[in-house]
């Protein structure tokens, strides 16, 4: 078995090329075969983008993942079983392997109307809500992993006006949840986190409980177009081949390794390389507080109104100018300003001249005095 | 010291917000360098000023008290040209006190949000407090807007009050006539 450090190096540095399995050694996966962790993948309110992302994993591929790495017992998107047969697996795993399995949740958990906005099946003739499933299965799981931004932070399924009162997994569970955000999450982020859990346990996490292995640096610091940014060469619109900052790129405030990992199975491309700005899909504020995507700053949401941040700046500037301008005109008309200026520019009267220094100077003087006294 | 570094911070900050040569910078690199140097001057001077205010208990003259609130209508009436005679105040008038106390709260907020945006990784804990870096960016921008408007008002009122006071904002020296 390779060391944890080497694992991190391989996943971090060589994520941009296919062949991760080869680098880890083909024996590695089969060695772990005996220790395959039971995994339950629950789909709640989701577009299933992360499930598709998992299926897109190229190396290791989906077959290697489920036969050599994990014991995938329940997978809403890819299992042929339905009805009691499928929900029965959840109950069996809960009864037979408590404290051993990994619960992966994809999607937000609707909490309005006792969670009835997402029902994953029937149990004893009653709807089995996603809320119940996550709370029951989550309480007894060895690890809980929220895959995708919806499960991690709320994401699009909890965006305004959020009619189902959808919540992130960590908001409905009173325990540690490992977040693997992304809209969708990159296949490597999902498989890499799983592999780490299987072989080495919990990975190092950042303040938002994201594995630093994949979310340890900002996109901006890894971006191939960074030199354009520093030199002030910007694309005015999406589609142009320069730095996307002026087109609203969220790279400077987004932690992910997209620039070198890249997407499309073969690690071919990523948004900036495709001449569109990063929209910050792995961030906790996505999408309500990263919109508009093609603007530098998010809109300000006030009750009943949404205001553009730039407009707030412009309106404040105009109001300040009107206020000062109005006062200035009135000051001139009333003769107050000419009087002040006359007084200000008249030669100083001979006699007492009080020199009031800056507070910092007074401070320095008092320290000097103190030191002198001590000596 | 505070005023010139604040002006540099605003100009370079606006370039960083929306890069354009109208702010007086040619590249992001130069704007960021200027922003960085000015923030050191600003930060240290602000800390020295805050220390001075605490040590000499000068902060009591900066934050408005009940007396100032009572005196506010008279002050407003004079500034709105409804009264001719200028009311006298020991050091700062109620308007100045309102302005300074807001500055005293907003400057630290600006320093904190700026630090979080610069040290994105190391100060991630602080960014969590704002709900994420996008929100920190927004808070930094809105505070700049508020502070710029206040500083513009501050300079204007100093000008209309006395030329010497205006000079003192930039030079630090005040010679009453
Ligand atoms: S394209 Fe985005 S991430 Fe890349 S340098 Fe420009 S702002 Fe940064």
Coordinates of C-alpha atoms and ligand atoms in Angstrom, one line a residue:
Chain A
X1 CA 0.0 0.0 0.0
X2 CA 1.4 3.4 -0.9
X3 CA 1.8 6.1 1.8
X4 CA -0.9 8.7 2.4
X5 CA 1.6 11.4 1.2
X6 CA 2.3 9.7 -2.0
X7 CA -1.5 9.2 -2.6
X8 CA -2.0 13.0 -2.1
X9 CA 0.8 13.8 -4.4
X10 CA -0.5 11.5 -7.2
X11 CA -4.0 12.8 -6.9
X12 CA -2.9 16.4 -6.7
X13 CA -0.2 16.6 -9.2
X14 CA -1.2 14.1 -11.8
X15 CA -4.9 14.7 -11.7
X16 CA -4.6 16.5 -15.0
X17 CA -3.7 13.3 -16.8
X18 CA -5.6 10.1 -17.1
X19 CA -3.7 7.1 -15.7
X20 CA -4.2 7.8 -12.0
X21 CA -4.8 4.1 -11.5
X22 CA -1.6 3.2 -13.2
X23 CA 0.3 5.6 -11.1
X24 CA -1.2 4.2 -7.9
X25 CA -0.3 0.7 -9.0
X26 CA -2.9 -1.7 -10.4
X27 CA -2.5 -3.9 -7.3
X28 CA -3.7 -1.1 -5.1
X29 CA -7.3 -1.3 -5.9
X30 CA -7.5 -5.1 -5.6
X31 CA -5.5 -4.9 -2.4
X32 CA -8.2 -2.8 -0.9
X33 CA -10.8 -5.2 -2.2
X34 CA -11.1 -7.0 1.1
X35 CA -11.7 -3.7 2.9
X36 CA -14.3 -2.4 0.6
X37 CA -16.5 0.0 2.6
X38 CA -20.2 -0.4 2.2
X39 CA -21.5 2.8 0.6
X40 CA -25.1 4.1 0.3
X41 CA -25.6 6.9 -2.3
X42 CA -28.8 8.8 -1.6
X43 CA -30.3 11.1 -4.2
X44 CA -32.5 13.8 -2.6
X45 CA -33.5 17.0 -4.3
X46 CA -31.0 16.9 -7.1
X47 CA -30.5 17.1 -10.9
X48 CA -28.4 13.9 -10.6
X49 CA -25.4 15.8 -12.1
X50 CA -23.1 14.3 -9.5
X51 CA -24.3 10.8 -10.3
X52 CA -23.5 11.4 -13.9
X53 CA -20.2 12.8 -12.9
X54 CA -19.3 9.7 -11.0
X55 CA -20.2 7.6 -14.1
X56 CA -17.8 9.8 -16.0
X57 CA -14.9 8.8 -13.9
X58 CA -12.4 7.5 -16.4
X59 CA -9.5 6.1 -14.4
X60 CA -10.5 4.4 -12.2
X61 CA -13.7 3.7 -14.1
X62 CA -17.1 3.1 -12.6
X63 CA -16.7 -0.7 -12.8
X64 CA -13.4 -0.6 -11.0
X65 CA -14.8 1.7 -8.4
X66 CA -17.8 -0.6 -7.5
X67 CA -15.9 -3.9 -7.8
X68 CA -12.6 -3.0 -6.2
X69 CA -12.9 0.2 -4.2
X70 CA -16.3 0.3 -2.5
X71 CA -19.3 -1.9 -1.9
X72 CA -22.0 0.3 -3.5
X73 CA -25.2 -1.0 -2.0
X74 CA -27.7 1.6 -2.8
X75 CA -27.4 4.0 -5.8
X76 CA -30.7 5.7 -6.7
X77 CA -29.4 6.6 -10.2
X78 CA -27.9 3.3 -11.3
X79 CA -29.7 0.4 -9.5
X80 CA -32.2 -1.8 -11.2
X81 CA -34.1 -2.6 -7.9
X82 CA -37.1 -0.7 -6.9
X83 CA -39.8 -0.6 -4.2
X84 CA -39.3 -2.6 -1.0
X85 CA -36.4 -4.3 -2.6
X86 CA -34.4 -1.1 -2.8
X87 CA -35.5 0.5 0.5
X88 CA -34.9 -2.9 2.2
X89 CA -31.2 -2.5 1.4
X90 CA -31.1 0.7 3.4
X91 CA -32.7 -1.0 6.4
X92 CA -30.5 -4.1 6.1
X93 CA -27.3 -2.0 6.0
X94 CA -28.4 0.1 8.9
X95 CA -29.1 -3.1 10.9
X96 CA -26.1 -5.2 9.8
X97 CA -23.3 -2.7 9.4
X98 CA -23.9 0.3 11.7
X99 CA -20.8 2.5 12.1
X100 CA -19.2 0.9 9.1
X101 CA -20.8 2.3 6.0
X102 CA -20.3 5.6 4.2
X103 CA -23.4 7.7 3.5
X104 CA -23.1 9.8 0.4
X105 CA -25.9 12.4 -0.1
X106 CA -26.5 14.2 -3.4
X107 CA -28.9 17.1 -3.3
X108 CA -30.6 19.3 -0.7
X109 CA -32.9 18.0 2.0
X110 CA -36.3 19.6 1.8
X111 CA -37.6 20.3 5.3
X112 CA -41.0 22.0 4.7
X113 CA -44.0 19.8 5.5
X114 CA -41.9 17.3 7.4
X115 CA -39.8 16.7 4.3
X116 CA -42.6 15.5 2.1
X117 CA -41.1 17.5 -0.9
X118 CA -38.7 14.6 -1.4
X119 CA -39.8 11.0 -0.9
X120 CA -37.3 8.3 -1.7
X121 CA -39.7 5.4 -1.4
X122 CA -42.3 3.8 0.9
X123 CA -41.7 2.3 4.3
X124 CA -44.3 0.2 6.1
X125 CA -46.9 1.8 3.8
X126 CA -45.8 5.4 4.6
X127 CA -43.7 7.8 2.6
X128 CA -40.0 7.5 3.5
X129 CA -38.8 11.1 3.2
X130 CA -35.2 12.1 2.3
X131 CA -35.1 14.0 5.6
X132 CA -35.9 10.8 7.6
X133 CA -33.5 8.8 5.5
X134 CA -30.6 11.2 5.9
X135 CA -31.1 11.6 9.6
X136 CA -31.5 7.9 10.3
X137 CA -28.7 6.7 8.0
X138 CA -26.5 9.6 8.8
X139 CA -26.6 9.1 12.6
X140 CA -25.2 5.5 12.2
X141 CA -22.8 6.0 9.4
X142 CA -19.0 5.9 9.7
X143 CA -18.6 8.9 7.4
X144 CA -21.2 11.2 5.8
X145 CA -20.2 12.8 2.5
X146 CA -22.2 15.5 0.9
X147 CA -21.5 15.4 -2.9
X148 CA -22.3 18.4 -5.0
X149 CA -22.9 22.0 -3.9
X150 CA -26.6 21.4 -3.1
X151 CA -25.8 18.7 -0.5
X152 CA -22.8 20.6 0.7
X153 CA -24.1 24.2 1.0
X154 CA -27.7 24.3 -0.4
X155 CA -26.8 25.3 -3.9
X156 CA -29.3 25.8 -6.7
X157 CA -32.0 23.6 -5.0
X158 CA -32.0 25.9 -2.0
X159 CA -31.8 29.1 -4.0
X160 CA -34.2 31.9 -3.5
X161 CA -37.2 31.5 -3.0
X162 CA -36.5 28.0 -1.9
X163 CA -40.1 26.8 -1.7
X164 CA -39.3 23.4 -0.2
X165 CA -37.0 24.9 2.5
X166 CA -34.2 22.8 1.2
X167 CA -31.1 22.5 3.4
X168 CA -27.6 21.3 3.1
X169 CA -26.8 17.9 4.7
X170 CA -24.8 19.4 7.6
X171 CA -27.8 21.5 8.5
X172 CA -30.1 18.5 9.2
X173 CA -27.4 16.3 10.8
X174 CA -25.7 16.9 14.1
X175 CA -22.3 15.5 13.1
X176 CA -19.3 16.0 10.9
X177 CA -20.1 16.0 7.2
X178 CA -17.4 16.0 4.5
X179 CA -18.3 18.4 1.7
X180 CA -17.3 17.7 -1.8
X181 CA -19.0 20.6 -3.6
X182 CA -19.2 21.4 -7.3
X183 CA -22.0 21.8 -9.8
X184 CA -21.4 19.0 -10.5
X185 CA -18.5 17.7 -8.4
X186 CA -15.5 16.6 -10.5
X187 CA -15.3 12.7 -10.8
X188 CA -11.8 12.9 -9.3
X189 CA -13.0 14.8 -6.3
X190 CA -15.7 12.2 -5.5
X191 CA -13.5 9.1 -6.2
X192 CA -10.4 10.7 -4.6
X193 CA -12.3 11.5 -1.4
X194 CA -13.8 8.0 -1.3
X195 CA -10.4 6.4 -1.9
X196 CA -9.0 8.4 0.9
X197 CA -11.8 7.4 3.3
X198 CA -11.3 3.7 2.3
X199 CA -7.5 3.6 2.7
X200 CA -6.5 6.4 5.1
X201 CA -9.7 7.6 6.8
X202 CA -10.8 11.2 6.9
X203 CA -8.8 13.6 4.7
X204 CA -7.5 17.0 5.8
X205 CA -10.4 19.4 5.5
X206 CA -10.6 23.2 5.2
X207 CA -12.9 25.5 7.2
X208 CA -15.9 24.5 5.0
X209 CA -15.1 20.8 5.5
X210 CA -13.8 20.4 2.0
X211 CA -10.8 18.1 1.4
X212 CA -7.8 20.4 0.9
X213 CA -6.5 17.8 -1.5
X214 CA -8.9 19.3 -4.1
X215 CA -10.0 22.6 -2.6
X216 CA -6.8 23.8 -1.1
X217 CA -6.0 26.7 -3.5
X218 CA -7.9 29.3 -5.4
X219 CA -8.6 28.8 -9.0
X220 CA -7.1 32.2 -9.6
X221 CA -3.7 31.1 -8.2
X222 CA -3.7 28.0 -10.4
X223 CA -5.1 29.7 -13.6
X224 CA -3.2 29.5 -16.8
X225 CA -4.3 33.1 -17.6
X226 CA -3.0 34.6 -14.5
X227 CA -0.3 36.5 -16.3
X228 CA -3.0 38.3 -18.3
X229 CA -4.6 39.3 -15.0
X230 CA -1.4 40.7 -13.6
X231 CA -0.7 42.6 -16.8
X232 CA -4.2 44.0 -17.0
X233 CA -5.2 42.2 -20.2
X234 CA -8.8 41.4 -19.8
X235 CA -11.6 39.9 -21.9
X236 CA -14.5 42.3 -22.1
X237 CA -16.9 39.5 -22.9
X238 CA -17.1 35.8 -22.7
X239 CA -15.6 34.2 -25.8
X240 CA -12.4 36.2 -25.8
X241 CA -9.1 34.5 -25.0
X242 CA -7.8 36.7 -22.1
X243 CA -8.3 36.9 -18.4
X244 CA -12.0 36.6 -17.6
X245 CA -11.9 38.9 -14.6
X246 CA -13.8 41.7 -16.1
X247 CA -16.4 39.3 -17.4
X248 CA -17.2 38.4 -13.8
X249 CA -14.7 35.5 -13.2
X250 CA -15.1 34.2 -9.6
X251 CA -11.7 32.4 -9.8
X252 CA -10.1 34.7 -7.2
X253 CA -12.7 33.8 -4.6
X254 CA -13.2 30.1 -5.4
X255 CA -11.2 27.2 -4.0
X256 CA -10.8 24.3 -6.5
X257 CA -8.2 22.8 -8.7
X258 CA -10.1 23.0 -12.0
X259 CA -7.3 24.7 -13.9
X260 CA -5.0 21.7 -13.7
X261 CA -7.4 18.9 -13.1
X262 CA -9.7 19.9 -16.0
X263 CA -12.9 18.2 -17.1
X264 CA -14.6 16.2 -19.8
X265 CA -13.4 12.7 -18.8
X266 CA -10.0 13.0 -20.4
X267 CA -9.1 16.1 -18.4
X268 CA -9.4 18.3 -21.5
X269 CA -11.0 21.6 -20.7
X270 CA -12.4 23.9 -18.0
X271 CA -14.5 27.0 -18.1
X272 CA -11.8 29.6 -18.5
X273 CA -10.0 27.6 -21.1
X274 CA -13.3 27.5 -23.0
X275 CA -13.4 31.3 -22.7
X276 CA -16.1 31.6 -20.1
X277 CA -15.6 32.9 -16.6
X278 CA -15.6 30.7 -13.5
X279 CA -19.0 31.0 -11.8
X280 CA -17.8 29.9 -8.4
X281 CA -19.9 26.7 -8.3
X282 CA -18.0 25.1 -5.3
X283 CA -18.5 28.1 -3.1
X284 CA -21.0 28.2 -0.2
X285 CA -22.7 31.3 -1.6
X286 CA -23.4 29.7 -5.0
X287 CA -25.7 30.6 -6.7
X288 CA -27.6 33.3 -4.9
X289 CA -24.5 35.3 -3.9
X290 CA -22.4 34.7 -7.0
X291 CA -25.1 36.0 -9.4
X292 CA -25.0 37.7 -11.8
X293 CA -22.4 35.3 -13.1
X294 CA -20.9 37.8 -15.6
X295 CA -20.6 40.6 -13.0
X296 CA -17.7 41.2 -10.6
X297 CA -19.9 41.5 -7.5
X298 CA -23.1 39.7 -6.5
X299 CA -26.4 41.5 -6.3
X300 CA -27.6 42.7 -2.9
X301 CA -30.8 41.0 -1.8
X302 CA -33.0 43.1 0.4
X303 CA -36.5 42.2 1.4
X304 CA -38.7 42.5 -1.7
X305 CA -35.9 44.1 -3.8
X306 CA -32.6 43.0 -5.4
X307 CA -30.1 45.7 -6.1
X308 CA -27.0 45.7 -8.2
X309 CA -23.9 46.4 -6.2
X310 CA -22.5 48.8 -8.8
X311 CA -25.7 50.7 -8.9
X312 CA -25.5 51.1 -5.1
X313 CA -22.0 52.6 -5.6
X314 CA -23.2 54.9 -8.4
X315 CA -26.3 56.1 -6.5
X316 CA -24.3 56.8 -3.4
X317 CA -21.7 58.8 -5.5
X318 CA -24.5 60.8 -7.1
X319 CA -26.2 61.5 -3.8
X320 CA -23.0 62.6 -2.2
X321 CA -22.2 64.9 -5.1
X322 CA -25.7 66.4 -5.0
X323 CA -25.5 66.9 -1.2
X324 CA -22.0 68.5 -1.3
X325 CA -22.8 70.5 -4.5
X326 CA -26.1 71.8 -3.0
X327 CA -24.4 72.8 0.2
X328 CA -21.5 74.5 -1.7
X329 CA -23.9 76.6 -3.9
X330 CA -25.9 77.6 -0.8
X331 CA -22.7 78.4 1.0
X332 CA -21.5 80.7 -1.8
X333 CA -24.9 82.4 -2.1
X334 CA -25.1 83.0 1.6
X335 CA -21.6 84.3 1.7
X336 CA -20.3 81.8 4.2
X337 CA -17.7 80.2 1.9
X338 CA -16.1 83.5 0.7
X339 CA -15.8 84.6 4.3
X340 CA -14.0 81.3 5.3
X341 CA -11.7 81.5 2.3
X342 CA -10.8 85.1 3.0
X343 CA -10.0 84.2 6.6
X344 CA -8.1 81.1 5.5
X345 CA -5.8 82.9 3.0
X346 CA -5.1 86.1 4.9
X347 CA -1.6 86.3 6.3
X348 CA -1.1 84.9 9.8
X349 CA -1.3 87.4 12.6
X350 CA 2.0 87.9 14.4
X351 CA 2.0 86.9 18.0
X352 CA 1.0 83.6 19.6
X353 CA 1.2 80.7 17.2
X354 CA -0.1 77.4 18.5
X355 CA 1.2 74.4 16.7
X356 CA -1.0 71.4 17.3
X357 CA 0.6 68.3 16.1
X358 CA -0.9 65.0 15.0
X359 CA -2.0 62.5 17.7
X360 CA 0.8 60.2 16.5
X361 CA 3.3 63.0 17.1
X362 CA 1.9 63.7 20.6
X363 CA 2.2 60.0 21.3
X364 CA 5.8 59.8 20.1
X365 CA 6.7 62.9 22.2
X366 CA 5.1 61.5 25.3
X367 CA 7.1 58.2 24.8
X368 CA 10.3 60.2 24.4
X369 CA 9.5 62.1 27.6
X370 CA 8.9 58.9 29.4
X371 CA 12.2 57.4 28.3
X372 CA 14.1 60.6 29.2
X373 CA 12.6 60.5 32.7
X374 CA 13.6 56.9 33.1
X375 CA 17.2 57.6 32.2
Chain B
X1 CA -1.2 60.4 6.3
X2 CA -4.6 58.8 6.5
X3 CA -6.1 61.0 3.8
X4 CA -3.5 60.5 1.0
X5 CA -3.3 56.7 1.7
X6 CA -7.1 56.5 1.7
X7 CA -7.3 58.2 -1.6
X8 CA -4.7 55.9 -3.1
X9 CA -6.5 52.9 -1.6
X10 CA -9.8 54.0 -3.2
X11 CA -8.4 54.7 -6.6
X12 CA -6.4 51.4 -6.7
X13 CA -9.4 49.6 -5.2
X14 CA -11.7 50.8 -7.9
X15 CA -9.2 49.6 -10.5
X16 CA -9.2 46.2 -8.8
X17 CA -13.0 46.3 -8.7
X18 CA -13.4 47.4 -12.4
X19 CA -10.0 47.6 -14.2
X20 CA -9.8 50.8 -16.3
X21 CA -7.1 53.3 -16.9
X22 CA -9.4 56.1 -15.6
X23 CA -8.3 55.2 -12.1
X24 CA -4.7 56.0 -12.9
X25 CA -3.2 52.5 -13.1
X26 CA -1.8 50.7 -16.1
X27 CA -2.1 47.2 -14.9
X28 CA -3.5 45.0 -12.1
X29 CA 0.0 44.5 -10.9
X30 CA 0.6 48.3 -10.4
X31 CA -2.8 48.8 -8.9
X32 CA -2.3 45.9 -6.4
X33 CA 1.2 47.2 -5.5
X34 CA -0.2 50.7 -4.8
X35 CA -3.1 49.2 -2.8
X36 CA -0.7 47.1 -0.8
X37 CA 1.7 49.8 0.1
X38 CA -1.0 52.3 0.9
X39 CA -2.8 49.8 3.1
X40 CA 0.4 49.4 5.2
X41 CA 0.5 53.2 5.8
X42 CA -3.2 53.3 6.4
X43 CA -3.3 50.3 8.7
X44 CA -0.3 51.3 10.9
X45 CA -1.4 54.9 11.1
X46 CA -5.0 53.8 12.0
X47 CA -3.6 51.5 14.7
X48 CA -1.5 54.3 16.1
X49 CA -4.5 56.6 16.1
X50 CA -6.6 54.0 17.8
X51 CA -3.9 53.4 20.4
X52 CA -3.7 57.1 21.1
X53 CA -7.5 57.4 21.4
X54 CA -7.5 54.6 24.0
X55 CA -4.4 55.7 26.0
X56 CA -5.4 59.4 26.2
X57 CA -9.1 58.5 26.4
X58 CA -9.6 60.7 23.4
X59 CA -12.2 58.4 22.1
X60 CA -14.7 60.1 24.4
X61 CA -14.4 63.1 22.2
X62 CA -15.0 61.1 19.1
X63 CA -18.1 59.1 19.9
X64 CA -21.2 61.2 20.3
X65 CA -22.9 61.4 23.7
X66 CA -26.3 62.6 24.9
X67 CA -25.1 66.2 24.9
X68 CA -24.3 65.9 21.2
X69 CA -27.6 64.4 20.3
X70 CA -29.3 67.3 22.1
X71 CA -27.1 69.7 20.2
X72 CA -27.7 68.1 16.9
X73 CA -30.9 70.1 15.8
X74 CA -29.0 73.4 16.3
X75 CA -26.1 72.1 14.3
X76 CA -28.3 70.9 11.5
X77 CA -30.2 74.2 11.4
X78 CA -26.9 76.0 11.0
X79 CA -25.6 73.7 8.3
X80 CA -29.0 74.0 6.4
X81 CA -28.6 77.8 6.6
X82 CA -31.6 78.2 8.8
X83 CA -29.5 79.8 11.5
X84 CA -26.8 82.4 10.9
X85 CA -24.8 82.1 14.1
X86 CA -22.3 79.3 14.2
X87 CA -22.8 77.2 17.4
X88 CA -19.6 76.7 19.4
X89 CA -18.3 73.3 20.3
X90 CA -15.3 72.4 22.5
X91 CA -13.5 70.3 19.9
X92 CA -15.7 68.4 17.4
X93 CA -19.2 69.3 16.4
X94 CA -22.0 66.7 16.5
X95 CA -21.8 66.1 12.8
X96 CA -18.0 65.5 13.0
X97 CA -18.6 63.1 15.9
X98 CA -21.2 61.1 14.0
X99 CA -18.8 60.9 11.0
X100 CA -15.8 59.9 13.0
X101 CA -17.6 57.3 15.0
X102 CA -18.8 55.7 11.8
X103 CA -15.3 55.8 10.4
X104 CA -14.0 54.3 13.6
X105 CA -16.2 51.3 13.0
X106 CA -15.9 51.0 9.3
X107 CA -12.1 51.3 9.0
X108 CA -11.5 48.1 11.0
X109 CA -14.2 46.3 9.0
X110 CA -12.3 47.4 5.9
X111 CA -9.0 46.3 7.2
X112 CA -10.4 42.9 8.2
X113 CA -12.2 42.3 4.9
X114 CA -9.2 43.4 2.9
X115 CA -7.0 41.0 4.9
X116 CA -9.4 38.2 4.3
X117 CA -9.4 38.9 0.5
X118 CA -5.6 39.0 0.5
X119 CA -5.0 35.9 2.7
X120 CA -7.8 33.9 1.3
X121 CA -6.5 30.5 2.6
X122 CA -5.1 31.5 5.9
X123 CA -8.1 33.6 7.0
X124 CA -10.7 31.2 5.7
X125 CA -12.2 31.1 9.2
X126 CA -13.0 34.8 9.0
X127 CA -14.5 34.4 5.6
X128 CA -16.9 31.9 7.0
X129 CA -18.2 34.5 9.3
X130 CA -19.3 36.5 6.3
X131 CA -20.7 33.4 4.6
X132 CA -18.0 33.1 2.0
X133 CA -15.5 35.2 0.0
X134 CA -18.0 36.5 -2.4
X135 CA -19.8 38.2 0.5
X136 CA -16.5 39.5 1.8
X137 CA -15.8 41.1 -1.5
X138 CA -19.3 42.7 -1.4
X139 CA -18.8 44.0 2.1
X140 CA -15.3 45.4 1.2
X141 CA -16.8 47.2 -1.8
X142 CA -19.9 48.6 0.1
X143 CA -17.7 49.8 3.0
X144 CA -15.5 51.6 0.4
X145 CA -18.6 53.3 -1.0
X146 CA -19.7 54.4 2.4
X147 CA -16.3 55.5 3.6
X148 CA -15.6 57.4 0.3
X149 CA -18.8 59.3 0.7
X150 CA -18.0 60.1 4.3
X151 CA -14.5 61.2 3.5
X152 CA -15.8 63.4 0.7
X153 CA -18.2 65.1 3.1
X154 CA -15.4 65.3 5.7
X155 CA -13.1 67.2 3.3
X156 CA -15.9 69.4 2.1
X157 CA -16.9 70.5 5.5
X158 CA -13.4 71.1 6.5
X159 CA -13.0 73.3 3.5
X160 CA -16.1 75.3 4.2
X161 CA -15.3 75.5 7.9
X162 CA -11.7 76.6 7.7
X163 CA -8.8 76.3 5.1
X164 CA -6.4 75.4 7.9
X165 CA -8.5 72.4 8.9
X166 CA -8.5 71.2 5.3
X167 CA -4.7 71.5 5.2
X168 CA -4.5 69.6 8.5
X169 CA -6.3 66.6 6.9
X170 CA -3.5 66.1 4.5
X171 CA -0.5 67.5 6.4
X172 CA -1.4 66.5 10.0
X173 CA -0.7 70.0 11.3
X174 CA -3.3 72.5 12.4
X175 CA -2.6 76.2 12.9
X176 CA -5.6 78.0 14.1
X177 CA -6.0 81.7 12.9
Ligands
LIG1 S1 -9.5 34.0 -15.8 FE1 -10.3 34.1 -13.7 S2 -9.1 32.7 -12.5 FE2 -8.0 33.1 -14.4 S3 -6.6 34.8 -13.9 FE3 -8.4 35.7 -14.7 S4 -9.7 36.1 -12.9 FE4 -8.1 34.7 -12.3

